[in-house]
Structures are given as C-alpha cells and as structure tokens.
Amino acid sequence: MDNRIEKLEGIVYQGVDEFQQHLQRELGEYKYLGGNLYFAEGPQRQAFWTENIWLNPIKITFDSISEAALSLRSIQRNWAPVLFTQYRRGMLIQEKLPPIVQKPRPFPWEVPDAPMGAWTLLDAHTMIASPLCTSPFPAGKIEFVENKTDPPSRAYLKLQEALVRARRWPQVEDRCLDAGACPGGWTWVLTQLGAQVTAIDRAPLDDRLMKNPLVTYIKHDAFTLKPEEIGPIDWLFSDVICYPPRLYEWVQKWLASGLAKNYICTIKMQGQGDFETPRLFTSIPDSKVIHLHYNKHELTWIKVAHDAGYAS
Ligand SMILES: C[S@@+](CC[C@H](N)C(=O)[O-])C[C@H]1O[C@@H](n2cnc3c(N)ncnc32)[C@H](O)[C@@H]1O
C-alpha cells in the first residue's frame, strides 16, 4: 500500500444532522471529526441514527488537488464528498472526479450496484475516504421527483425511498396491507404500482383513494385485527404512530402467522427516543433498521424476502 494511504482501524459514522446526540449515545466512545462525522475504533457498531456508515475508511495525505483526485480515482469511479471544512478545495477535488448524478430520481428507480464511496477533508492535505458505505446514495442522500398534486401527504416520499433501498417493490396485483394509512400517501404509491391495498385506519383516506377500485378501506385499530382476518399478503406496511414496543408486538404476531412475505414499518420515536426496540427489530432474521433520508424522528424496519438482495 502507498505510504500516503493508511488504513484506519475503525469505522466512520455519518450522523443525521438533527439527531447527532442519538448517534453519540449509540457509539459511546468516539472521536468527533467535524460536521456530522464520527470515528469509532474497532468493528462496525450497531448505530441506527446515521445517514451513512463508511465501512473501510482510509486516510490519504496529498500535496495537490490533482493528487487527491487521482488517489480516489485509482480506487473506484464513484465518490461523494461530505465536507465540513476546506469547502473550496473540496469542490475542486470533486470537479476532477467522474461526475455523479444528484438530480431528483423518478420512482421506482433501480439503484446501480456500483459502490458509492464517501470522502471528507480534515485539512488542506489530509482526506478520509471510504470506498464502501452502507448507503447506495451519494453521501447518504436521495431526492425523488415530487408530485405535488396527487399524493395526499408527503409521507409517500419515505415509502418510495424505503422500497428503493429494499431494491424491491410491489408488483401489479400484489396484496398489500397499509396500516395507519390515512390520508393515503403510502396507499397512493402502492396503487401507482398497480398493487391491491387493504388500508386500515380509524380515519378515512383522501376521497380519490377511497374511490380507487384497488383500495379496500377498513375503519379499525390495525393492532386488534388478527392476521388470519386479513389473510395472506405480499407486503405489510405500517406508518402507525405508536410506541415502538406496540409495533414490535404486532409484527411478531404477523411473523408467527407466516402470512406476510415482505415488511416495511416506520418505528416512530418520542422524546428521548427508544434505543432498545430497534435492536429487537434488527434481531429478526434478514431484516434491517435504517434511518432514511426522508425519515424524521423515526427509523424504518425493512424485511424483504430473500430472492432479491437489499441494501443496508
Ligand atoms: C403518520 S400517519 C400515516 C400517514 C400515511 N402513511 C400517509 O402516507 O399518508 C399515522 C396514522 O396512523 C393512524 N393510527 C394511529 N393509531 C392507529 C391504530 N392503532 N390503527 C390504525 N391506524 C392508527 C392515525 O390515524 C394516522 O392516520
């Protein structure tokens, strides 16, 4: 290895700006790098409040902008900057790298498999970079082309992001359950895909969705409907506002029933947050808990059937 490149024995965690205290609590011991970047020694720790985790960070020292760009380009094509200092120098380095597209994406969108690296500058001659990251999006961020007229709430964006991260989405005629569906942003996404949606909420959905033949509305408490009353489904979705343990208990019932194939659920936080229940969710086989770019004070649990991989 070039003596100007040093492998770091640890991991870089890129926090969510508004929830950096949550990440600090999850990491315990760490070295603060700047901005929303944290370095913690040793193997990857369980940290949900991140927008990206840099899995194999290296420290690169360089003399010139060209040399910095060349070092990154010699590793791989795709790199996104996460700068908290040396902005101008950082932009000049990025300009010398192959362009990465950061325009809003249509939905559905298949994320390319090519790795997306992340890098930052510590000072004018020192960079930390990681070719492998948990998020497939540049710097952990994605934006979708927005539809400002049809979806009845902006919540549709986080479902689109979750499905793109899962690298799977419902197909025409797939049976979906949307719990806590009102006013209908998620149900709208699912009907756009041609799926059949059973939407459960105490309040009715937007009129246009109530009239949509793909939608069956049930006015009920989602948690007191037994899986057997709904029957087999391809996808279970929940955006219900509730304490995380309540959601976990309900999901356990569905898992035990074997009636649902794929799951996407929002774990809503209150006050100081719940650090235990997300751990319980991640211990469910083949599933992940992540903070989406479009998530606020909430996390998203994703479990998709194994016949397609999904990004962490
Ligand atoms: C954040 S909103 C959902 C937004 C929706 N996903 C969208 O895209 O428009 C949460 C919903 O959960 C519903 N809710 C809360 N507790 C519920 C329960 N026990 N059963 C069903 N719905 C519930 C509320 O009525 C509210 O409409």
Coordinates of C-alpha atoms and ligand atoms in Angstrom, one line a residue:
M1 CA 0.0 0.0 0.0
D2 CA 1.2 3.5 -0.8
N3 CA 2.7 5.0 2.3
R4 CA 0.5 8.1 1.8
I5 CA -2.5 5.9 2.3
E6 CA -3.2 4.5 5.7
K7 CA -6.0 2.0 6.6
L8 CA -7.9 3.1 9.6
E9 CA -8.8 0.5 12.3
G10 CA -12.3 1.7 12.8
I11 CA -15.4 2.9 11.1
V12 CA -16.7 6.4 10.2
Y13 CA -20.3 7.1 11.2
Q14 CA -22.1 9.9 9.3
G15 CA -24.9 11.1 11.7
V16 CA -28.2 12.6 10.9
D17 CA -27.8 16.4 11.4
E18 CA -30.8 16.8 13.7
F19 CA -30.2 13.6 15.7
Q20 CA -26.4 13.6 16.3
Q21 CA -27.0 13.2 20.0
H22 CA -28.7 9.8 19.3
L23 CA -25.6 8.7 17.4
Q24 CA -23.3 9.9 20.1
R25 CA -25.3 7.8 22.6
E26 CA -25.2 4.7 20.4
L27 CA -21.4 5.0 19.8
G28 CA -20.4 5.7 23.4
E29 CA -16.7 6.2 22.8
Y30 CA -15.8 8.0 19.6
K31 CA -13.6 10.7 18.1
Y32 CA -15.5 13.6 16.6
L33 CA -14.1 14.5 13.2
G34 CA -16.3 17.5 12.4
G35 CA -19.7 18.2 10.8
N36 CA -21.8 15.1 11.3
L37 CA -18.8 12.7 11.1
Y38 CA -17.6 10.4 13.9
F39 CA -14.8 7.9 14.1
A40 CA -15.1 4.9 16.4
E41 CA -12.4 2.2 16.7
G42 CA -12.9 -1.4 16.0
P43 CA -15.6 -3.3 14.1
Q44 CA -18.9 -1.8 13.0
R45 CA -21.1 -0.9 15.9
Q46 CA -24.9 -1.0 15.9
A47 CA -25.8 2.6 15.1
F48 CA -29.2 3.3 13.6
W49 CA -29.1 7.1 13.7
T50 CA -26.8 7.5 10.7
E51 CA -27.3 8.7 7.2
N52 CA -24.3 6.6 6.1
I53 CA -21.7 4.4 7.5
W54 CA -18.2 4.4 6.0
L55 CA -17.2 0.8 6.2
N56 CA -13.5 0.7 5.2
P57 CA -12.0 4.2 5.8
I58 CA -8.5 5.1 4.8
K59 CA -6.5 8.3 5.5
I60 CA -4.9 9.8 2.4
T61 CA -2.3 12.6 2.6
F62 CA -1.6 14.5 -0.5
D63 CA 0.1 17.6 -1.8
S64 CA -2.1 18.8 -4.6
I65 CA -5.8 18.8 -5.6
S66 CA -4.9 16.6 -8.7
E67 CA -3.0 14.1 -6.4
A68 CA -6.1 13.9 -4.1
A69 CA -8.4 13.2 -7.0
L70 CA -6.0 10.7 -8.6
S71 CA -5.8 8.8 -5.3
L72 CA -9.6 8.4 -5.2
R73 CA -10.0 7.7 -8.9
S74 CA -7.4 4.9 -8.7
I75 CA -9.7 3.1 -6.2
Q76 CA -13.0 3.3 -8.0
R77 CA -15.3 5.6 -10.1
N78 CA -18.0 6.9 -7.7
W79 CA -17.2 9.3 -4.9
A80 CA -19.4 11.8 -3.0
P81 CA -17.9 14.5 -0.7
V82 CA -19.1 15.2 2.8
L83 CA -17.3 18.4 3.7
F84 CA -17.2 20.3 7.0
T85 CA -14.1 22.4 6.2
Q86 CA -12.0 23.3 3.2
Y87 CA -15.1 23.6 1.1
R88 CA -13.5 25.3 -1.9
R89 CA -10.6 22.9 -2.0
G90 CA -13.1 20.0 -1.6
M91 CA -15.1 21.2 -4.6
L92 CA -12.0 21.5 -6.8
I93 CA -11.1 17.9 -5.9
Q94 CA -14.7 16.7 -6.7
E95 CA -14.6 18.5 -10.1
K96 CA -11.6 16.3 -11.0
L97 CA -13.6 13.1 -10.3
P98 CA -16.0 11.4 -12.6
P99 CA -19.4 13.2 -12.3
I100 CA -22.1 11.6 -10.1
V101 CA -25.8 12.4 -10.7
Q102 CA -27.5 14.2 -7.9
K103 CA -30.7 15.2 -9.6
P104 CA -34.1 14.1 -8.3
R105 CA -34.9 10.5 -9.2
P106 CA -38.1 9.1 -10.6
F107 CA -39.8 6.3 -8.7
P108 CA -39.4 3.4 -9.0
W109 CA -35.7 3.6 -9.6
E110 CA -33.2 0.7 -9.5
V111 CA -30.1 1.8 -7.7
P112 CA -27.0 0.9 -9.6
D113 CA -24.8 -1.9 -8.0
A114 CA -21.5 0.1 -8.4
P115 CA -20.2 1.1 -5.0
M116 CA -20.7 4.7 -3.9
G117 CA -17.7 6.0 -1.8
A118 CA -17.6 8.9 0.5
W119 CA -14.8 11.2 1.4
T120 CA -14.0 14.3 3.5
L121 CA -11.1 16.6 4.2
L122 CA -9.6 17.0 7.7
D123 CA -7.3 19.8 6.4
A124 CA -5.8 21.0 3.2
H125 CA -3.6 17.9 2.8
T126 CA -5.5 15.1 4.6
M127 CA -8.5 13.2 3.5
I128 CA -10.5 10.4 4.9
A129 CA -12.2 8.2 2.3
S130 CA -14.2 5.0 2.3
P131 CA -14.9 3.1 -1.0
L132 CA -17.6 1.0 0.7
C133 CA -20.5 2.6 2.5
T134 CA -23.9 1.3 3.8
S135 CA -25.9 3.8 1.8
P136 CA -26.0 3.4 -2.0
F137 CA -26.9 7.1 -2.4
P138 CA -24.2 9.8 -2.7
A139 CA -23.4 11.0 0.8
G140 CA -26.5 9.0 2.0
K141 CA -28.9 11.4 0.4
I142 CA -31.6 10.9 -2.2
E143 CA -34.4 13.1 -3.6
F144 CA -37.3 11.9 -5.7
V145 CA -39.1 13.8 -8.4
E146 CA -42.0 15.2 -6.4
N147 CA -45.7 15.0 -7.4
K148 CA -47.3 18.0 -5.7
T149 CA -50.9 17.3 -6.8
D150 CA -51.8 13.6 -6.5
P151 CA -50.4 12.2 -3.2
P152 CA -52.5 13.3 -0.2
S153 CA -49.4 13.6 2.0
R154 CA -45.6 14.0 1.7
A155 CA -45.2 10.7 3.6
Y156 CA -45.2 9.0 0.2
L157 CA -41.5 10.0 -0.3
K158 CA -40.3 7.9 2.6
L159 CA -42.1 4.8 1.3
Q160 CA -40.5 5.4 -2.1
E161 CA -37.1 5.6 -0.5
A162 CA -37.6 2.5 1.6
L163 CA -38.7 0.5 -1.5
V164 CA -35.7 1.8 -3.5
R165 CA -33.4 0.8 -0.6
A166 CA -35.1 -2.6 -0.4
R167 CA -34.4 -2.9 -4.2
R168 CA -37.9 -4.4 -4.4
W169 CA -41.4 -3.0 -4.7
P170 CA -44.9 -4.5 -5.0
Q171 CA -45.8 -5.7 -8.4
V172 CA -49.2 -5.4 -10.2
E173 CA -51.9 -7.2 -8.2
D174 CA -49.6 -7.9 -5.2
R175 CA -51.7 -7.8 -2.0
C176 CA -50.6 -5.1 0.4
L177 CA -51.7 -4.1 3.9
D178 CA -51.2 -0.4 4.7
A179 CA -51.7 0.1 8.5
G180 CA -52.1 3.7 9.6
A181 CA -52.9 4.6 6.0
C182 CA -54.7 8.0 6.4
P183 CA -54.5 10.4 4.5
G184 CA -53.0 8.0 2.0
G185 CA -49.5 8.9 0.8
W186 CA -48.3 5.3 1.1
T187 CA -51.5 3.8 -0.4
W188 CA -51.1 6.2 -3.3
V189 CA -47.6 4.9 -4.0
L190 CA -48.9 1.3 -3.9
T191 CA -51.8 1.9 -6.2
Q192 CA -49.5 3.7 -8.7
L193 CA -47.6 0.3 -8.8
G194 CA -50.9 -1.5 -9.6
A195 CA -51.0 -3.3 -6.2
Q196 CA -54.1 -4.1 -4.3
V197 CA -54.2 -2.3 -1.0
T198 CA -56.1 -3.0 2.2
A199 CA -55.8 0.3 4.0
I200 CA -56.5 0.3 7.7
D201 CA -57.0 3.5 9.8
R202 CA -59.5 5.0 12.2
A203 CA -59.9 7.9 9.8
P204 CA -60.8 7.6 6.1
L205 CA -58.3 8.2 3.3
D206 CA -58.4 11.0 0.8
D207 CA -61.6 10.8 -1.4
R208 CA -59.8 9.9 -4.6
L209 CA -58.2 6.9 -2.9
M210 CA -61.5 5.8 -1.2
K211 CA -63.0 5.6 -4.7
N212 CA -60.0 3.8 -6.2
P213 CA -61.0 0.1 -7.0
L214 CA -57.5 -1.1 -6.0
V215 CA -58.2 0.2 -2.4
T216 CA -60.3 -1.5 0.3
Y217 CA -60.6 0.7 3.4
I218 CA -61.2 -0.9 6.8
K219 CA -62.0 1.5 9.7
H220 CA -60.3 -0.3 12.5
D221 CA -57.5 -0.4 15.0
A222 CA -54.8 -2.1 13.0
F223 CA -53.4 -3.8 16.1
T224 CA -56.6 -5.6 17.0
L225 CA -57.2 -7.1 13.6
K226 CA -55.8 -10.6 13.5
P227 CA -53.5 -11.7 10.6
E228 CA -56.0 -14.5 9.9
E229 CA -58.8 -12.0 9.4
I230 CA -56.7 -10.3 6.7
G231 CA -55.2 -13.5 5.1
P232 CA -52.0 -13.9 3.1
I233 CA -50.4 -10.7 1.9
D234 CA -47.3 -10.0 -0.2
W235 CA -46.4 -6.8 1.7
L236 CA -47.1 -5.5 5.2
F237 CA -46.7 -1.7 5.6
S238 CA -47.1 0.3 8.8
D239 CA -46.7 4.0 9.4
V240 CA -48.9 3.9 12.5
I241 CA -48.0 6.4 15.2
C242 CA -47.5 4.3 18.3
Y243 CA -44.9 3.3 20.9
P244 CA -42.2 1.1 19.3
P245 CA -42.9 -1.9 21.6
R246 CA -46.6 -1.9 20.4
L247 CA -45.5 -2.2 16.8
Y248 CA -42.9 -4.9 17.6
E249 CA -45.6 -7.0 19.4
W250 CA -47.9 -6.7 16.4
V251 CA -45.1 -7.5 13.9
Q252 CA -44.3 -10.6 16.0
K253 CA -47.9 -11.8 15.5
W254 CA -47.6 -11.4 11.8
L255 CA -44.3 -13.2 11.7
A256 CA -45.7 -16.1 13.7
S257 CA -48.7 -16.3 11.3
G258 CA -46.4 -16.7 8.3
L259 CA -49.0 -14.8 6.3
A260 CA -46.8 -11.8 5.1
K261 CA -43.8 -12.0 2.8
N262 CA -42.3 -8.6 3.0
Y263 CA -42.4 -5.9 5.6
I264 CA -41.7 -2.1 5.8
C265 CA -42.6 -0.4 9.0
T266 CA -41.8 3.0 10.5
I267 CA -40.6 2.9 14.1
K268 CA -41.8 6.3 15.5
M269 CA -39.8 7.9 18.3
Q270 CA -41.0 10.1 21.1
G271 CA -39.0 12.3 23.5
Q272 CA -35.6 10.9 24.2
G273 CA -36.1 8.0 21.7
D274 CA -36.3 4.3 22.2
F275 CA -32.9 2.6 21.8
E276 CA -34.0 -0.9 22.8
T277 CA -36.9 -1.8 20.4
P278 CA -34.9 -1.1 17.2
R279 CA -32.4 -3.7 18.4
L280 CA -35.2 -6.2 18.8
F281 CA -36.3 -5.4 15.3
T282 CA -32.8 -6.0 13.8
S283 CA -32.6 -9.3 15.5
I284 CA -35.4 -10.5 13.3
P285 CA -33.6 -12.6 10.6
D286 CA -32.9 -11.0 7.2
S287 CA -34.0 -7.6 8.3
K288 CA -32.5 -4.1 8.9
V289 CA -33.3 -0.9 10.7
I290 CA -32.2 2.3 9.0
H291 CA -32.8 6.0 9.1
L292 CA -34.0 7.1 5.7
H293 CA -33.1 10.4 4.2
Y294 CA -36.9 11.2 4.3
N295 CA -37.3 9.9 7.9
K296 CA -37.7 12.5 10.7
H297 CA -37.6 11.3 14.4
E298 CA -38.3 7.8 13.3
L299 CA -36.5 4.7 11.9
T300 CA -37.6 2.3 9.3
W301 CA -37.5 -1.5 9.6
I302 CA -37.2 -3.4 6.3
K303 CA -37.6 -7.1 5.8
V304 CA -37.8 -8.3 2.2
A305 CA -38.0 -11.9 1.0
H306 CA -34.6 -13.4 0.1
D307 CA -35.0 -13.8 -3.6
A308 CA -33.6 -10.3 -4.1
G309 CA -30.8 -8.6 -2.2
Y310 CA -31.3 -5.3 -0.5
A311 CA -29.1 -2.5 0.6
S312 CA -28.4 -1.9 4.2
Ligands
LIG1 C1 -48.2 9.3 10.1 S1 -49.9 9.0 9.8 C2 -49.8 8.0 8.4 C3 -49.5 8.7 7.1 C4 -49.7 7.8 5.9 N1 -48.7 6.7 5.9 C5 -49.6 8.5 4.6 O1 -48.8 8.2 3.8 O2 -50.4 9.4 4.4 C6 -50.3 7.9 11.1 C7 -51.7 7.3 11.0 O3 -51.8 6.3 11.9 C8 -53.1 6.2 12.3 N2 -53.3 5.3 13.6 C9 -52.8 5.6 14.8 N3 -53.0 4.5 15.6 C10 -53.6 3.6 14.8 C11 -54.1 2.2 15.0 N4 -54.0 1.7 16.2 N5 -54.7 1.6 14.0 C12 -54.8 2.1 12.8 N6 -54.3 3.4 12.5 C13 -53.8 4.1 13.5 C14 -53.5 7.6 12.6 O4 -54.9 7.8 12.5 C15 -52.8 8.3 11.4 O5 -53.7 8.5 10.3

